[in-house]
């Protein structure tokens, strides 16, 4: 199977930046796409960003466009989420996820993803 481990979360002031990392292990050859989601207390899991492993296509939630960037390092089996201009409403647990299905892929749907990391806390103070 696939194991995912996130890192890079922490406490930051509004306007600051963080970079999250997610490293995959196990059956990494089966990964077709990866995404980032976040979940605040009492709210449903929310799509943030995703990319196909080929790197040809990236996807972003409207709330983070222009502020967040998803990228990958294929050799390290790692994806990143560079978060700039952070706002208090970005506070959440951030999860990475891996999709191992076929070409019919819906990036912003949590149900599409087969494997999930344990999450990393991001707290943005006002």
C-alpha positions as a printed NumPy array, in Angstrom:
array([[  0.   ,   0.   ,   0.   ],
       [  0.931,   3.668,   0.183],
       [  1.963,   5.518,   3.309],
       [  1.947,   9.309,   3.485],
       [  3.619,  11.472,   6.104],
       [  3.111,  15.232,   6.306],
       [  5.415,  17.731,   7.933],
       [  6.041,  21.456,   8.051],
       [  3.041,  22.727,   9.951],
       [  3.283,  25.159,  12.795],
       [  2.273,  28.515,  14.177],
       [  2.671,  31.584,  12.002],
       [  1.411,  35.15 ,  12.036],
       [ -1.017,  36.407,   9.425],
       [  0.839,  37.358,   6.28 ],
       [  3.547,  34.807,   6.891],
       [  4.532,  31.686,   4.992],
       [  4.911,  27.971,   5.558],
       [  5.898,  25.078,   3.351],
       [  4.292,  21.711,   3.933],
       [  5.845,  18.466,   2.771],
       [  4.316,  15.06 ,   2.174],
       [  6.52 ,  12.051,   1.581],
       [  5.098,   8.855,   0.116],
       [  6.405,   5.349,   0.631],
       [  5.294,   1.849,  -0.245],
       [  3.62 ,   1.342,  -3.619],
       [  4.5  ,   4.798,  -4.869],
       [  4.553,   3.567,  -8.456],
       [  0.762,   3.316,  -8.305],
       [  0.196,   7.014,  -7.56 ],
       [ -1.525,   8.919, -10.34 ],
       [ -2.194,  12.193,  -8.535],
       [ -1.805,  13.79 ,  -5.137],
       [ -3.723,  16.468,  -3.334],
       [ -3.82 ,  18.651,  -0.273],
       [ -6.925,  19.034,   1.857],
       [ -7.592,  20.799,   5.119],
       [-10.084,  20.455,   7.919],
       [-10.943,  22.93 ,  10.639],
       [-12.795,  21.863,  13.801],
       [-16.47 ,  21.25 ,  13.123],
       [-16.093,  21.599,   9.359],
       [-15.871,  19.124,   6.532],
       [-12.63 ,  18.333,   4.806],
       [-11.922,  21.025,   2.217],
       [ -9.983,  20.8  ,  -1.009],
       [ -6.898,  22.994,  -1.214],
       [ -4.726,  21.942,  -4.157],
       [ -3.836,  18.914,  -6.25 ],
       [ -1.624,  17.841,  -9.1  ],
       [ -1.217,  14.927, -11.4  ],
       [  2.039,  13.109, -10.781],
       [  3.108,  13.952, -14.307],
       [  3.113,  17.579, -13.24 ],
       [  1.204,  18.642, -16.341],
       [ -1.925,  19.721, -14.462],
       [ -2.433,  21.523, -11.179],
       [ -5.65 ,  22.494,  -9.419],
       [ -6.412,  25.039,  -6.71 ],
       [ -9.334,  26.043,  -4.583],
       [-10.46 ,  29.596,  -5.259],
       [ -9.698,  30.533,  -1.672],
       [ -5.977,  29.859,  -2.115],
       [ -5.345,  30.843,  -5.73 ],
       [ -2.429,  33.216,  -5.979],
       [ -1.242,  32.391,  -2.461],
       [ -0.52 ,  28.644,  -2.424],
       [  1.584,  26.594,  -4.815],
       [  1.707,  22.823,  -5.112],
       [  4.842,  21.17 ,  -6.439],
       [  6.632,  17.84 ,  -6.412],
       [ 10.047,  16.236,  -6.229],
       [  9.657,  12.95 ,  -8.041],
       [ 13.034,  11.595,  -6.951],
       [ 12.083,  12.068,  -3.307],
       [  8.467,  10.905,  -3.69 ],
       [  7.485,  14.17 ,  -2.085],
       [  4.94 ,  16.877,  -2.759],
       [  4.979,  20.338,  -1.27 ],
       [  2.495,  23.041,  -0.508],
       [  4.038,  26.483,  -0.379],
       [  1.653,  28.737,   1.525],
       [  2.156,  32.485,   1.346],
       [  0.137,  35.427,   2.639],
       [ -1.466,  33.211,   5.233],
       [ -4.742,  34.252,   6.799],
       [ -6.379,  33.189,  10.071],
       [ -9.018,  31.354,   8.044],
       [ -6.266,  29.077,   6.733],
       [ -5.983,  27.561,  10.201],
       [ -6.681,  23.834,   9.95 ],
       [ -5.168,  20.403,   9.951],
       [ -3.678,  19.864,   6.51 ],
       [ -3.704,  16.415,   4.944],
       [ -2.067,  15.055,   1.854],
       [ -3.739,  12.329,  -0.147],
       [ -2.847,   9.983,  -2.978],
       [ -5.035,   8.893,  -5.888],
       [ -4.289,   5.564,  -7.543],
       [ -7.205,   5.305,  -9.961],
       [ -7.414,   5.913, -13.672],
       [ -7.699,   8.896, -15.952],
       [-11.199,   9.765, -14.747],
       [-10.048,  11.918, -11.855],
       [-11.888,  14.588,  -9.885],
       [ -9.186,  16.551,  -8.044],
       [-11.345,  18.343,  -5.486],
       [-13.305,  15.354,  -4.201],
       [-11.971,  13.688,  -1.036],
       [-13.776,  10.5  ,  -2.052],
       [-11.471,  10.149,  -5.037],
       [ -8.384,   9.58 ,  -2.918],
       [ -7.22 ,   6.203,  -1.731],
       [ -4.597,   7.037,   0.885],
       [ -4.282,   9.776,   3.463],
       [ -1.611,  11.095,   5.745],
       [ -2.168,  11.788,   9.42 ],
       [ -2.204,  15.542,   9.   ],
       [ -0.145,  18.479,  10.165],
       [ -1.515,  21.418,  12.122],
       [ -1.301,  24.911,  10.661],
       [ -2.281,  27.766,  12.939],
       [ -2.34 ,  31.351,  11.683],
       [ -2.652,  34.051,  14.31 ],
       [ -4.244,  37.413,  13.604]])
